[in-house]
PDB file of C-alpha atoms in Angstrom:
ATOM      1  CA  MET A   1       3.438  24.455   4.220  1.00 62.00           C
ATOM      2  CA  MET A   2       1.137  22.887   1.734  1.00 81.00           C
ATOM      3  CA  ASN A   3       2.585  21.207  -1.728  1.00 90.00           C
ATOM      4  CA  ASP A   4       6.130  21.596  -0.552  1.00 95.00           C
ATOM      5  CA  LYS A   5       6.923  17.969  -1.415  1.00 97.00           C
ATOM      6  CA  THR A   6       8.557  16.150  -4.181  1.00 98.00           C
ATOM      7  CA  ILE A   7       7.744  12.893  -5.728  1.00 98.00           C
ATOM      8  CA  THR A   8       9.118  10.903  -8.840  1.00 98.00           C
ATOM      9  CA  VAL A   9       6.776   8.713 -11.117  1.00 98.00           C
ATOM     10  CA  TYR A  10       8.177   6.012 -13.066  1.00 98.00           C
ATOM     11  CA  ASN A  11       5.863   5.005 -16.317  1.00 97.00           C
ATOM     12  CA  ALA A  12       6.376   1.888 -18.332  1.00 95.00           C
ATOM     13  CA  HIS A  13       5.863   1.617 -21.704  1.00 94.00           C
ATOM     14  CA  LYS A  14       6.038  -1.273 -24.250  1.00 88.00           C
ATOM     15  CA  ASN A  15       7.790  -0.131 -27.306  1.00 80.00           C
ATOM     16  CA  ALA A  16       6.721  -1.306 -31.236  1.00 77.00           C
ATOM     17  CA  ASP A  17       8.977  -4.455 -30.580  1.00 81.00           C
ATOM     18  CA  LYS A  18       7.144  -5.006 -27.213  1.00 81.00           C
ATOM     19  CA  THR A  19      10.301  -4.190 -25.277  1.00 86.00           C
ATOM     20  CA  GLU A  20       9.577  -2.438 -22.060  1.00 90.00           C
ATOM     21  CA  ILE A  21      11.182   1.120 -21.283  1.00 92.00           C
ATOM     22  CA  TRP A  22      10.627   3.337 -18.489  1.00 96.00           C
ATOM     23  CA  ASN A  23      10.508   7.081 -18.342  1.00 96.00           C
ATOM     24  CA  ARG A  24      10.933   9.073 -15.259  1.00 98.00           C
ATOM     25  CA  THR A  25       9.267  12.055 -14.314  1.00 98.00           C
ATOM     26  CA  VAL A  26      10.032  14.336 -11.231  1.00 98.00           C
ATOM     27  CA  ILE A  27       7.137  16.348 -10.025  1.00 98.00           C
ATOM     28  CA  ARG A  28       7.665  19.295  -7.303  1.00 98.00           C
ATOM     29  CA  GLY A  29       4.981  21.140  -5.283  1.00 98.00           C
ATOM     30  CA  CYS A  30       2.739  18.206  -4.472  1.00 98.00           C
ATOM     31  CA  GLU A  31       1.919  16.653  -0.986  1.00 97.00           C
ATOM     32  CA  TYR A  32       2.622  13.051  -0.089  1.00 97.00           C
ATOM     33  CA  LYS A  33       1.793  10.678   3.143  1.00 96.00           C
ATOM     34  CA  TYR A  34       3.473   7.471   3.757  1.00 93.00           C
ATOM     35  CA  SER A  35       1.607   5.256   6.247  1.00 92.00           C
ATOM     36  CA  ALA A  36       0.474   1.614   6.906  1.00 86.00           C
ATOM     37  CA  ASP A  37      -2.867   0.233   6.551  1.00 84.00           C
ATOM     38  CA  LYS A  38      -3.733  -2.769   9.070  1.00 86.00           C
ATOM     39  CA  THR A  39      -6.500  -5.621   7.893  1.00 86.00           C
ATOM     40  CA  VAL A  40      -7.145  -9.162   8.932  1.00 89.00           C
ATOM     41  CA  SER A  41      -6.901 -11.757   6.410  1.00 86.00           C
ATOM     42  CA  GLY A  42      -9.384 -14.355   6.018  1.00 88.00           C
ATOM     43  CA  SER A  43      -7.253 -16.843   8.508  1.00 92.00           C
ATOM     44  CA  GLY A  44      -7.301 -14.343  11.147  1.00 90.00           C
ATOM     45  CA  SER A  45      -3.903 -13.159  11.041  1.00 91.00           C
ATOM     46  CA  ILE A  46      -3.058  -9.285  10.750  1.00 90.00           C
ATOM     47  CA  VAL A  47      -1.899  -7.866   7.667  1.00 88.00           C
ATOM     48  CA  PHE A  48       0.035  -4.716   7.586  1.00 85.00           C
ATOM     49  CA  THR A  49       0.093  -3.002   4.098  1.00 87.00           C
ATOM     50  CA  GLN A  50       2.285  -0.111   3.295  1.00 91.00           C
ATOM     51  CA  LEU A  51       0.703   3.015   1.574  1.00 95.00           C
ATOM     52  CA  LEU A  52       2.194   5.846  -0.342  1.00 97.00           C
ATOM     53  CA  THR A  53      -0.505   8.547  -1.047  1.00 97.00           C
ATOM     54  CA  ALA A  54       0.409  11.644  -3.080  1.00 98.00           C
ATOM     55  CA  VAL A  55      -1.768  14.430  -3.872  1.00 97.00           C
ATOM     56  CA  VAL A  56      -0.593  16.475  -6.957  1.00 98.00           C
ATOM     57  CA  PRO A  57      -2.075  19.654  -7.958  1.00 97.00           C
ATOM     58  CA  MET A  58      -2.673  20.404 -11.562  1.00 95.00           C
ATOM     59  CA  GLU A  59      -0.352  23.298 -11.190  1.00 95.00           C
ATOM     60  CA  ALA A  60       2.711  21.195  -9.832  1.00 97.00           C
ATOM     61  CA  ASP A  61       6.129  21.571 -11.435  1.00 98.00           C
ATOM     62  CA  THR A  62       6.195  18.392 -13.833  1.00 97.00           C
ATOM     63  CA  GLY A  63       9.389  19.720 -15.887  1.00 96.00           C
ATOM     64  CA  ARG A  64       7.157  20.585 -18.823  1.00 95.00           C
ATOM     65  CA  LYS A  65       5.804  17.258 -19.161  1.00 97.00           C
ATOM     66  CA  ARG A  66       1.894  16.802 -19.394  1.00 97.00           C
ATOM     67  CA  TYR A  67      -0.515  14.858 -17.995  1.00 97.00           C
ATOM     68  CA  ILE A  68      -2.045  12.072 -20.161  1.00 97.00           C
ATOM     69  CA  ASP A  69      -4.473   9.425 -19.395  1.00 96.00           C
ATOM     70  CA  ALA A  70      -3.262   5.886 -19.109  1.00 95.00           C
ATOM     71  CA  LEU A  71      -4.892   4.805 -22.386  1.00 95.00           C
ATOM     72  CA  SER A  72      -3.520   7.502 -24.472  1.00 96.00           C
ATOM     73  CA  TYR A  73      -0.188   7.167 -22.946  1.00 96.00           C
ATOM     74  CA  GLU A  74      -0.260   3.600 -24.074  1.00 93.00           C
ATOM     75  CA  LYS A  75      -0.718   4.625 -27.561  1.00 93.00           C
ATOM     76  CA  LEU A  76       2.296   6.883 -27.901  1.00 93.00           C
ATOM     77  CA  SER A  77       5.626   6.444 -29.633  1.00 91.00           C
ATOM     78  CA  ASP A  78       8.817   5.987 -27.707  1.00 88.00           C
ATOM     79  CA  ASP A  79       9.646   9.650 -28.586  1.00 90.00           C
ATOM     80  CA  GLU A  80       6.397  10.934 -27.582  1.00 94.00           C
ATOM     81  CA  THR A  81       6.209   9.537 -23.945  1.00 94.00           C
ATOM     82  CA  GLU A  82       9.422  11.514 -23.070  1.00 93.00           C
ATOM     83  CA  LYS A  83       6.846  14.642 -23.079  1.00 97.00           C
ATOM     84  CA  TYR A  84       4.217  12.860 -21.225  1.00 98.00           C
ATOM     85  CA  PHE A  85       3.489  11.321 -17.653  1.00 98.00           C
ATOM     86  CA  THR A  86       0.448   9.499 -16.163  1.00 98.00           C
ATOM     87  CA  PHE A  87      -0.692   7.513 -13.295  1.00 98.00           C
ATOM     88  CA  ASN A  88      -1.687   4.141 -14.346  1.00 96.00           C
ATOM     89  CA  PRO A  89      -3.301   2.008 -11.700  1.00 96.00           C
ATOM     90  CA  ARG A  90      -4.217  -0.408 -14.578  1.00 92.00           C
ATOM     91  CA  ASN A  91      -1.112  -2.088 -15.554  1.00 90.00           C
ATOM     92  CA  ASN A  92      -0.015  -2.819 -11.795  1.00 90.00           C
ATOM     93  CA  HIS A  93       3.788  -1.490 -12.807  1.00 91.00           C
ATOM     94  CA  ASP A  94       3.984   1.970 -12.344  1.00 96.00           C
ATOM     95  CA  MET A  95       5.565   3.404  -9.324  1.00 97.00           C
ATOM     96  CA  ILE A  96       6.109   6.454  -7.364  1.00 98.00           C
ATOM     97  CA  VAL A  97       8.895   7.438  -5.098  1.00 98.00           C
ATOM     98  CA  ALA A  98       8.701   9.708  -2.197  1.00 98.00           C
ATOM     99  CA  GLY A  99      11.266  12.611  -3.008  1.00 97.00           C
ATOM    100  CA  GLU A 100      13.546  13.139  -5.851  1.00 98.00           C
ATOM    101  CA  CYS A 101      14.798   9.993  -7.075  1.00 98.00           C
ATOM    102  CA  ASP A 102      17.691  10.276 -10.030  1.00 97.00           C
ATOM    103  CA  LYS A 103      17.608   6.485 -10.698  1.00 97.00           C
ATOM    104  CA  GLU A 104      16.728   5.370 -14.121  1.00 96.00           C
ATOM    105  CA  ILE A 105      15.461   1.831 -14.895  1.00 96.00           C
ATOM    106  CA  THR A 106      17.649  -0.118 -17.295  1.00 93.00           C
ATOM    107  CA  LYS A 107      18.645  -3.724 -17.851  1.00 91.00           C
ATOM    108  CA  ASP A 108      20.816  -3.738 -14.841  1.00 95.00           C
ATOM    109  CA  TYR A 109      18.892  -1.805 -12.396  1.00 97.00           C
ATOM    110  CA  SER A 110      15.038  -3.261 -12.466  1.00 95.00           C
ATOM    111  CA  ILE A 111      11.813  -1.619 -11.145  1.00 94.00           C
ATOM    112  CA  THR A 112      12.134  -3.934  -8.420  1.00 94.00           C
ATOM    113  CA  ASP A 113      15.621  -2.847  -7.270  1.00 97.00           C
ATOM    114  CA  LEU A 114      14.368   0.529  -7.097  1.00 96.00           C
ATOM    115  CA  ARG A 115      11.225  -0.820  -4.770  1.00 93.00           C
ATOM    116  CA  LYS A 116      14.074  -2.399  -2.454  1.00 94.00           C
ATOM    117  CA  GLU A 117      16.146   0.395  -2.543  1.00 96.00           C
ATOM    118  CA  PHE A 118      13.417   3.127  -1.334  1.00 96.00           C
ATOM    119  CA  GLN A 119      11.373   2.309   1.513  1.00 92.00           C
ATOM    120  CA  LYS A 120       8.726   5.204   0.692  1.00 95.00           C
ATOM    121  CA  SER A 121       7.761   3.905  -2.498  1.00 96.00           C
ATOM    122  CA  GLY A 122       4.933   2.009  -4.135  1.00 96.00           C
ATOM    123  CA  THR A 123       3.267   0.733  -7.461  1.00 96.00           C
ATOM    124  CA  ILE A 124       0.208   2.818  -8.322  1.00 98.00           C
ATOM    125  CA  ALA A 125      -3.084   0.961  -6.786  1.00 97.00           C
ATOM    126  CA  SER A 126      -5.729   3.762  -7.571  1.00 97.00           C
ATOM    127  CA  LEU A 127      -6.221   7.134  -8.523  1.00 97.00           C
ATOM    128  CA  ALA A 128      -8.506   9.586  -8.181  1.00 97.00           C
ATOM    129  CA  ASP A 129      -8.908  12.632 -11.131  1.00 96.00           C
ATOM    130  CA  ASN A 130      -9.970  15.470  -9.318  1.00 96.00           C
ATOM    131  CA  THR A 131      -9.328  18.032 -12.129  1.00 95.00           C
ATOM    132  CA  GLU A 132     -12.910  18.513 -13.469  1.00 93.00           C
ATOM    133  CA  GLY A 133     -13.952  20.770 -10.514  1.00 84.00           C
ATOM    134  CA  THR A 134     -13.530  24.609 -10.344  1.00 88.00           C
ATOM    135  CA  LEU A 135     -11.512  24.584  -7.174  1.00 89.00           C
ATOM    136  CA  LEU A 136      -8.391  22.915  -5.772  1.00 91.00           C
ATOM    137  CA  LYS A 137      -7.892  20.561  -8.999  1.00 95.00           C
ATOM    138  CA  HIS A 138      -5.602  18.047  -8.372  1.00 97.00           C
ATOM    139  CA  TRP A 139      -4.919  13.919  -8.612  1.00 98.00           C
ATOM    140  CA  LYS A 140      -4.733  11.951  -5.939  1.00 98.00           C
ATOM    141  CA  VAL A 141      -2.579   8.950  -6.161  1.00 98.00           C
ATOM    142  CA  VAL A 142      -2.716   5.578  -3.757  1.00 97.00           C
ATOM    143  CA  CYS A 143       0.620   3.321  -4.080  1.00 97.00           C
ATOM    144  CA  LYS A 144       0.932  -0.108  -2.569  1.00 94.00           C
TER     145      LYS A 144
END
């Protein structure tokens, strides 16, 4: 069955006093694959990088939150961020966890703690926005 998986997106947002808040969005009706990428470093050693690749159709269930591009998300007020989510490869901070995750990022539970607790997770590294076409509109997000 296609598009029967769930992911959880964690978006960082700096508020007016420059403190960081985190918003969590559970997205149902998507696909993901967890794999490893093998490369050779400059010194000749083999390096394994864990990859989480998610494909999110435009019609996926986002709990009534709407997608907004990363630059627009950064300009939102704290209250407005509750209504939106984004896939931001620019800040090297936002994350995706495979499956539904109910953990909230707080001063007592950091994004680093989340990463350590959930193996199938990663920081958003790239985004392909395939929502302009006529068929199969989706976002493809790669996390490392």
